[in-house]
């Protein structure tokens, strides 16, 4: 069932599947998606799970966050949503951007959640050897940049 609430003066859309479930699963969608994207999948999960599908700010039925919002601001918003909704140590499933937010949330306050499920999370990046060399050379010789032609 689709609902709305206000968190930090922002109207927020969310959906709840299996409202009488005993454990709570909070789903954080990826960039450009919305909560309802997950409905077909979560309806296949056990009925014992109370599933909360949150429209992240700026997506679906949720207002944009004020000012310039990055991962820390989205993380704070999700933390405030959890507290406002009275979700007790939910399991968090984060996909893509939602996974990045979930990782920041757990790093900031691991006691807030019971389990973390990440699906193709953003923010976990490994650099290739070529990238590492470019970064090293840039840092080492960045002072020379002002003396070199623009294309370099």
XYZ file of N, CA and C in Angstrom:
456
model
N 0.846 -1.169 0.000
C 0.000 0.000 0.000
C 0.894 1.236 0.000
N 0.608 2.179 -0.868
C 1.406 3.385 -1.032
C 0.999 4.431 0.011
N 2.006 5.024 0.653
C 1.745 6.013 1.705
C 2.731 7.164 1.604
N 2.492 8.183 2.404
C 3.408 9.314 2.498
C 3.511 9.765 3.942
N 4.658 10.344 4.254
C 4.884 10.944 5.562
C 5.814 12.130 5.360
N 6.084 12.859 6.418
C 6.996 13.999 6.347
C 8.208 13.697 7.227
N 9.384 13.833 6.636
C 10.647 13.646 7.356
C 11.485 14.892 7.114
N 11.850 15.570 8.178
C 12.658 16.797 8.074
C 12.071 17.790 7.071
N 10.787 18.033 7.162
C 10.073 18.983 6.296
C 10.028 18.570 4.826
N 10.271 17.309 4.533
C 10.201 16.798 3.163
C 9.127 15.713 3.086
N 8.238 15.845 2.104
C 7.230 14.821 1.879
C 7.906 13.593 1.277
N 7.619 12.428 1.856
C 8.296 11.187 1.478
C 7.273 10.128 1.106
N 7.495 9.469 -0.019
C 6.645 8.369 -0.420
C 7.280 7.041 -0.043
N 6.438 6.093 0.344
C 6.919 4.755 0.658
C 5.776 3.769 0.500
N 6.110 2.510 0.408
C 5.110 1.454 0.310
C 5.443 0.384 1.327
N 4.412 -0.253 1.838
C 4.612 -1.351 2.783
C 3.948 -2.603 2.218
N 4.715 -3.674 2.176
C 4.213 -4.981 1.754
C 4.251 -5.879 2.981
N 3.229 -6.653 3.216
C 3.104 -7.522 4.400
C 3.210 -6.704 5.692
N 2.319 -5.763 5.921
C 2.432 -4.876 7.089
C 2.447 -5.595 8.436
N 1.963 -6.827 8.493
C 1.937 -7.554 9.765
C 3.140 -8.474 9.943
N 4.127 -8.377 9.054
C 5.316 -9.210 9.166
C 6.077 -8.932 10.451
N 6.810 -9.917 10.927
C 7.510 -9.788 12.209
C 8.897 -9.156 12.082
N 9.565 -9.294 10.946
C 10.879 -8.672 10.710
C 10.716 -7.615 9.632
N 11.484 -6.550 9.716
C 11.366 -5.469 8.739
C 12.553 -5.464 7.787
N 12.246 -5.379 6.506
C 13.228 -5.224 5.442
C 12.987 -3.863 4.809
N 13.989 -2.989 4.874
C 13.907 -1.668 4.253
C 14.682 -1.722 2.946
N 14.004 -1.413 1.845
C 14.624 -1.471 0.520
C 14.943 -0.061 0.043
N 16.220 0.145 -0.319
C 16.679 1.423 -0.860
C 17.021 1.207 -2.331
N 16.279 1.851 -3.218
C 16.453 1.660 -4.656
C 17.668 2.390 -5.197
N 17.978 2.114 -6.449
C 19.095 2.761 -7.124
C 18.708 4.102 -7.730
N 19.723 4.804 -8.241
C 19.539 6.115 -8.845
C 18.609 6.004 -10.047
N 17.638 6.888 -10.129
C 16.718 6.918 -11.258
C 15.534 5.969 -11.120
N 15.475 5.202 -10.051
C 14.356 4.284 -9.838
C 13.431 4.847 -8.769
N 12.459 4.052 -8.388
C 11.557 4.423 -7.302
C 11.136 3.150 -6.595
N 10.487 3.295 -5.460
C 10.124 2.160 -4.608
C 9.332 1.103 -5.355
N 8.376 1.520 -6.159
C 7.492 0.561 -6.817
C 8.230 -0.355 -7.796
N 9.420 0.029 -8.198
C 10.262 -0.805 -9.061
C 10.481 -2.186 -8.432
N 10.511 -2.245 -7.116
C 10.813 -3.473 -6.387
C 9.581 -4.310 -6.051
N 8.381 -3.787 -6.283
C 7.160 -4.510 -5.897
C 7.069 -5.938 -6.437
N 7.298 -6.185 -7.731
C 7.173 -7.565 -8.214
C 8.109 -8.543 -7.494
N 9.319 -8.102 -7.173
C 10.280 -8.976 -6.502
C 9.918 -9.211 -5.040
N 9.614 -8.148 -4.304
C 9.385 -8.313 -2.865
C 8.105 -9.074 -2.559
N 7.177 -9.096 -3.505
C 5.952 -9.872 -3.286
C 6.228 -11.375 -3.292
N 7.407 -11.758 -3.786
C 7.805 -13.169 -3.790
C 8.494 -13.587 -2.489
N 8.836 -12.618 -1.653
C 9.537 -12.907 -0.399
C 8.561 -13.436 0.658
N 9.087 -14.088 1.691
C 8.213 -14.660 2.730
C 7.314 -13.609 3.393
N 6.105 -14.035 3.730
C 5.124 -13.157 4.368
C 5.560 -12.691 5.753
N 6.511 -13.392 6.361
C 6.962 -12.983 7.691
C 7.771 -11.689 7.653
N 8.158 -11.250 6.441
C 8.902 -10.003 6.304
C 7.959 -8.832 6.060
N 8.061 -7.843 6.895
C 7.369 -6.566 6.669
C 8.331 -5.768 5.800
N 7.932 -5.442 4.590
C 8.845 -4.816 3.637
C 8.457 -3.357 3.441
N 9.414 -2.474 3.687
C 9.209 -1.044 3.514
C 10.041 -0.613 2.312
N 9.358 -0.128 1.293
C 10.005 0.354 0.066
C 9.992 1.874 0.110
N 11.151 2.468 0.245
C 11.267 3.916 0.405
C 11.601 4.577 -0.927
N 10.844 5.618 -1.284
C 11.227 6.482 -2.401
C 12.278 7.443 -1.871
N 13.504 7.285 -2.319
C 14.559 8.200 -1.883
C 14.233 9.623 -2.348
N 14.726 10.636 -1.654
C 14.435 12.022 -2.023
C 14.748 12.310 -3.490
N 13.772 12.954 -4.143
C 13.928 13.309 -5.546
C 13.442 12.245 -6.511
N 12.951 11.117 -5.982
C 12.481 10.021 -6.823
C 11.079 9.609 -6.390
N 10.316 9.064 -7.323
C 8.978 8.589 -6.990
C 8.128 9.698 -6.393
N 7.561 9.433 -5.214
C 6.664 10.374 -4.546
C 7.359 11.220 -3.478
N 8.699 11.258 -3.486
C 9.439 11.999 -2.458
C 9.978 13.319 -2.993
N 9.910 14.342 -2.133
C 10.481 15.651 -2.468
C 11.994 15.558 -2.576
N 12.574 16.527 -3.283
C 14.026 16.650 -3.332
C 14.533 17.146 -1.982
N 15.758 16.791 -1.642
C 16.392 17.359 -0.454
C 16.775 18.800 -0.760
N 16.846 19.622 0.258
C 17.212 21.024 0.088
C 18.710 21.150 -0.186
N 19.063 22.125 -1.012
C 20.469 22.397 -1.276
C 21.138 21.287 -2.073
N 22.444 21.257 -1.983
C 23.227 20.236 -2.677
C 23.260 18.999 -1.790
N 22.758 17.892 -2.310
C 22.662 16.675 -1.510
C 23.566 15.596 -2.092
N 24.417 15.065 -1.233
C 25.283 13.955 -1.603
C 24.957 12.754 -0.734
N 25.825 11.777 -0.772
C 25.602 10.552 -0.013
C 25.425 10.833 1.483
N 26.220 11.716 2.103
C 26.010 11.975 3.540
C 24.608 12.508 3.854
N 24.082 13.380 2.993
C 22.751 13.944 3.225
C 21.660 12.885 3.023
N 21.821 12.049 2.010
C 20.860 10.957 1.799
C 20.922 9.971 2.969
N 22.126 9.711 3.452
C 22.297 8.794 4.577
C 21.586 9.327 5.815
N 21.776 10.598 6.091
C 21.102 11.218 7.244
C 19.588 11.147 7.076
N 19.122 11.361 5.852
C 17.687 11.287 5.580
C 17.153 9.882 5.876
N 17.843 8.845 5.400
C 17.390 7.468 5.628
C 17.401 7.159 7.123
N 18.430 7.601 7.827
C 18.503 7.399 9.280
C 17.304 8.055 9.964
N 16.972 9.271 9.553
C 15.823 9.970 10.137
C 14.508 9.272 9.790
N 14.408 8.712 8.569
C 13.214 7.965 8.178
C 13.061 6.729 9.069
N 14.139 6.005 9.286
C 14.096 4.812 10.141
C 13.599 5.179 11.533
N 14.129 6.253 12.079
C 13.735 6.679 13.419
C 12.280 7.158 13.445
N 11.890 7.946 12.446
C 10.518 8.471 12.389
C 9.498 7.332 12.289
N 9.811 6.320 11.500
C 8.886 5.206 11.287
C 8.963 4.174 12.411
N 9.904 4.348 13.332
C 10.039 3.412 14.446
C 10.488 2.026 14.004
N 11.300 1.970 12.962
C 11.798 0.680 12.475
C 12.910 0.201 13.406
N 12.679 -0.905 14.055
C 13.638 -1.436 15.030
C 14.612 -2.388 14.342
N 15.859 -1.940 14.214
C 16.928 -2.746 13.624
C 16.495 -3.481 12.354
N 16.086 -2.721 11.334
C 15.645 -3.378 10.103
C 16.816 -4.026 9.360
N 16.473 -4.965 8.508
C 17.407 -5.475 7.518
C 17.366 -4.442 6.401
N 18.514 -4.037 5.898
C 18.507 -3.062 4.806
C 19.027 -3.729 3.545
N 18.246 -3.591 2.483
C 18.660 -4.049 1.169
C 18.893 -2.800 0.332
N 20.121 -2.622 -0.141
C 20.450 -1.453 -0.945
C 20.949 -1.856 -2.311
N 20.349 -1.274 -3.335
C 20.771 -1.535 -4.705
C 21.426 -0.286 -5.285
N 22.593 -0.436 -5.890
C 23.292 0.641 -6.571
C 23.481 1.833 -5.621
N 22.887 2.980 -5.946
C 23.000 4.154 -5.079
C 22.436 3.871 -3.687
N 21.354 3.104 -3.628
C 20.789 2.713 -2.334
C 21.784 1.886 -1.525
N 22.597 1.076 -2.210
C 23.643 0.304 -1.539
C 24.726 1.197 -0.979
N 25.072 2.240 -1.716
C 26.076 3.186 -1.226
C 25.568 3.902 0.026
N 24.312 4.309 0.002
C 23.716 4.950 1.172
C 23.716 3.975 2.350
N 23.337 2.730 2.085
C 23.280 1.714 3.142
C 24.659 1.492 3.769
N 25.703 1.449 2.937
C 27.062 1.274 3.474
C 27.459 2.438 4.373
N 27.160 3.658 3.941
C 27.470 4.829 4.760
C 26.692 4.795 6.063
N 25.438 4.375 5.983
C 24.594 4.311 7.171
C 25.167 3.332 8.186
N 25.545 2.159 7.730
C 26.095 1.148 8.632
C 27.448 1.594 9.181
N 28.259 2.254 8.356
C 29.550 2.757 8.832
C 29.354 3.833 9.896
N 28.309 4.626 9.742
C 28.018 5.712 10.683
C 27.376 5.200 11.968
N 26.449 4.241 11.830
C 25.689 3.789 12.993
C 25.289 2.320 12.800
N 26.215 1.411 13.038
C 25.965 -0.011 12.791
C 24.882 -0.582 13.705
N 24.620 0.047 14.833
C 23.609 -0.450 15.765
C 22.183 -0.199 15.284
N 22.050 0.611 14.224
C 20.728 0.969 13.722
C 20.086 -0.154 12.911
N 20.898 -1.046 12.338
C 20.377 -2.109 11.472
C 20.824 -3.482 11.967
N 20.065 -4.513 11.569
C 20.451 -5.871 11.978
C 21.299 -6.564 10.918
N 20.944 -6.373 9.646
C 21.676 -6.999 8.556
C 21.732 -6.043 7.372
N 22.717 -6.255 6.525
C 22.892 -5.425 5.339
C 23.008 -6.332 4.119
N 22.183 -6.063 3.109
C 22.224 -6.804 1.850
C 22.540 -5.784 0.757
N 23.628 -6.014 0.021
C 24.035 -5.095 -1.040
C 23.910 -5.770 -2.397
N 23.227 -5.105 -3.320
C 23.093 -5.590 -4.686
C 23.735 -4.579 -5.623
N 24.881 -4.936 -6.184
C 25.610 -4.055 -7.106
C 25.722 -2.637 -6.541
N 26.273 -2.493 -5.345
C 26.321 -1.166 -4.730
C 27.298 -0.229 -5.427
N 26.931 1.028 -5.503
C 27.851 2.059 -5.961
C 28.824 2.326 -4.818
N 29.958 2.877 -5.130
C 30.876 3.275 -4.073
C 31.961 2.279 -3.759
N 31.861 1.069 -4.256
C 32.940 0.112 -4.070
C 33.673 0.055 -5.399
N 34.796 0.713 -5.434
C 35.537 0.814 -6.683
C 36.971 0.355 -6.465
N 37.468 -0.388 -7.410
C 38.880 -0.749 -7.384
C 39.540 -0.090 -8.584
N 40.723 0.425 -8.374
C 41.441 1.108 -9.441
C 42.344 0.122 -10.173
N 42.379 0.277 -11.490
C 43.280 -0.544 -12.278
C 44.706 -0.030 -12.079
N 45.675 -0.815 -12.470
C 47.077 -0.400 -12.369
C 47.307 0.863 -13.184
N 46.700 0.933 -14.360
C 46.837 2.114 -15.222
C 46.303 3.365 -14.518
N 45.146 3.241 -13.848
C 44.575 4.374 -13.119
C 45.483 4.787 -11.961
N 46.038 3.813 -11.261
C 46.935 4.117 -10.140
C 48.169 4.868 -10.618
N 48.707 4.463 -11.768
C 49.892 5.138 -12.323
C 49.543 6.567 -12.717
N 48.406 6.769 -13.369
C 47.985 8.115 -13.766
C 47.826 9.020 -12.544
N 47.201 8.496 -11.499
C 47.004 9.280 -10.275
C 48.349 9.636 -9.653
N 49.250 8.666 -9.584
C 50.579 8.906 -9.019
C 51.300 9.995 -9.807
N 51.326 9.868 -11.148
C 52.030 10.843 -11.984
C 51.401 12.223 -11.869
N 50.092 12.280 -11.831
C 49.431 13.571 -11.702
C 49.814 14.248 -10.389
N 49.756 13.501 -9.301
C 50.096 14.077 -7.996
C 51.565 14.497 -7.953
N 52.406 13.686 -8.539
C 53.860 13.933 -8.501
C 54.246 15.158 -9.319
N 53.568 15.336 -10.470
C 53.980 16.384 -11.399
C 52.909 17.432 -11.656
N 51.968 17.588 -10.752
C 50.870 18.528 -10.996
C 51.349 19.975 -11.095
N 52.484 20.293 -10.474
C 53.035 21.646 -10.566
C 53.490 21.996 -11.966
N 53.860 20.993 -12.739
C 54.302 21.229 -14.118
C 53.149 21.551 -15.053
N 51.947 21.261 -14.643
C 50.772 21.425 -15.508
C 50.656 22.845 -16.042
N 51.000 23.840 -15.233
C 50.847 25.231 -15.678
C 51.827 25.596 -16.786
N 52.889 24.811 -16.968
C 53.868 25.104 -17.992
C 53.633 24.315 -19.283
N 52.722 23.380 -19.253
C 52.472 22.522 -20.411
C 51.305 23.035 -21.239
N 51.243 22.644 -22.514
C 50.098 23.052 -23.354
C 48.793 22.509 -22.785
N 47.701 23.191 -23.038
C 46.381 22.858 -22.505
C 45.965 21.408 -22.737
N 46.103 20.826 -23.960
C 45.626 19.459 -24.152
C 46.279 18.428 -23.232
N 47.478 18.669 -22.799
C 48.146 17.719 -21.910
C 47.551 17.835 -20.534
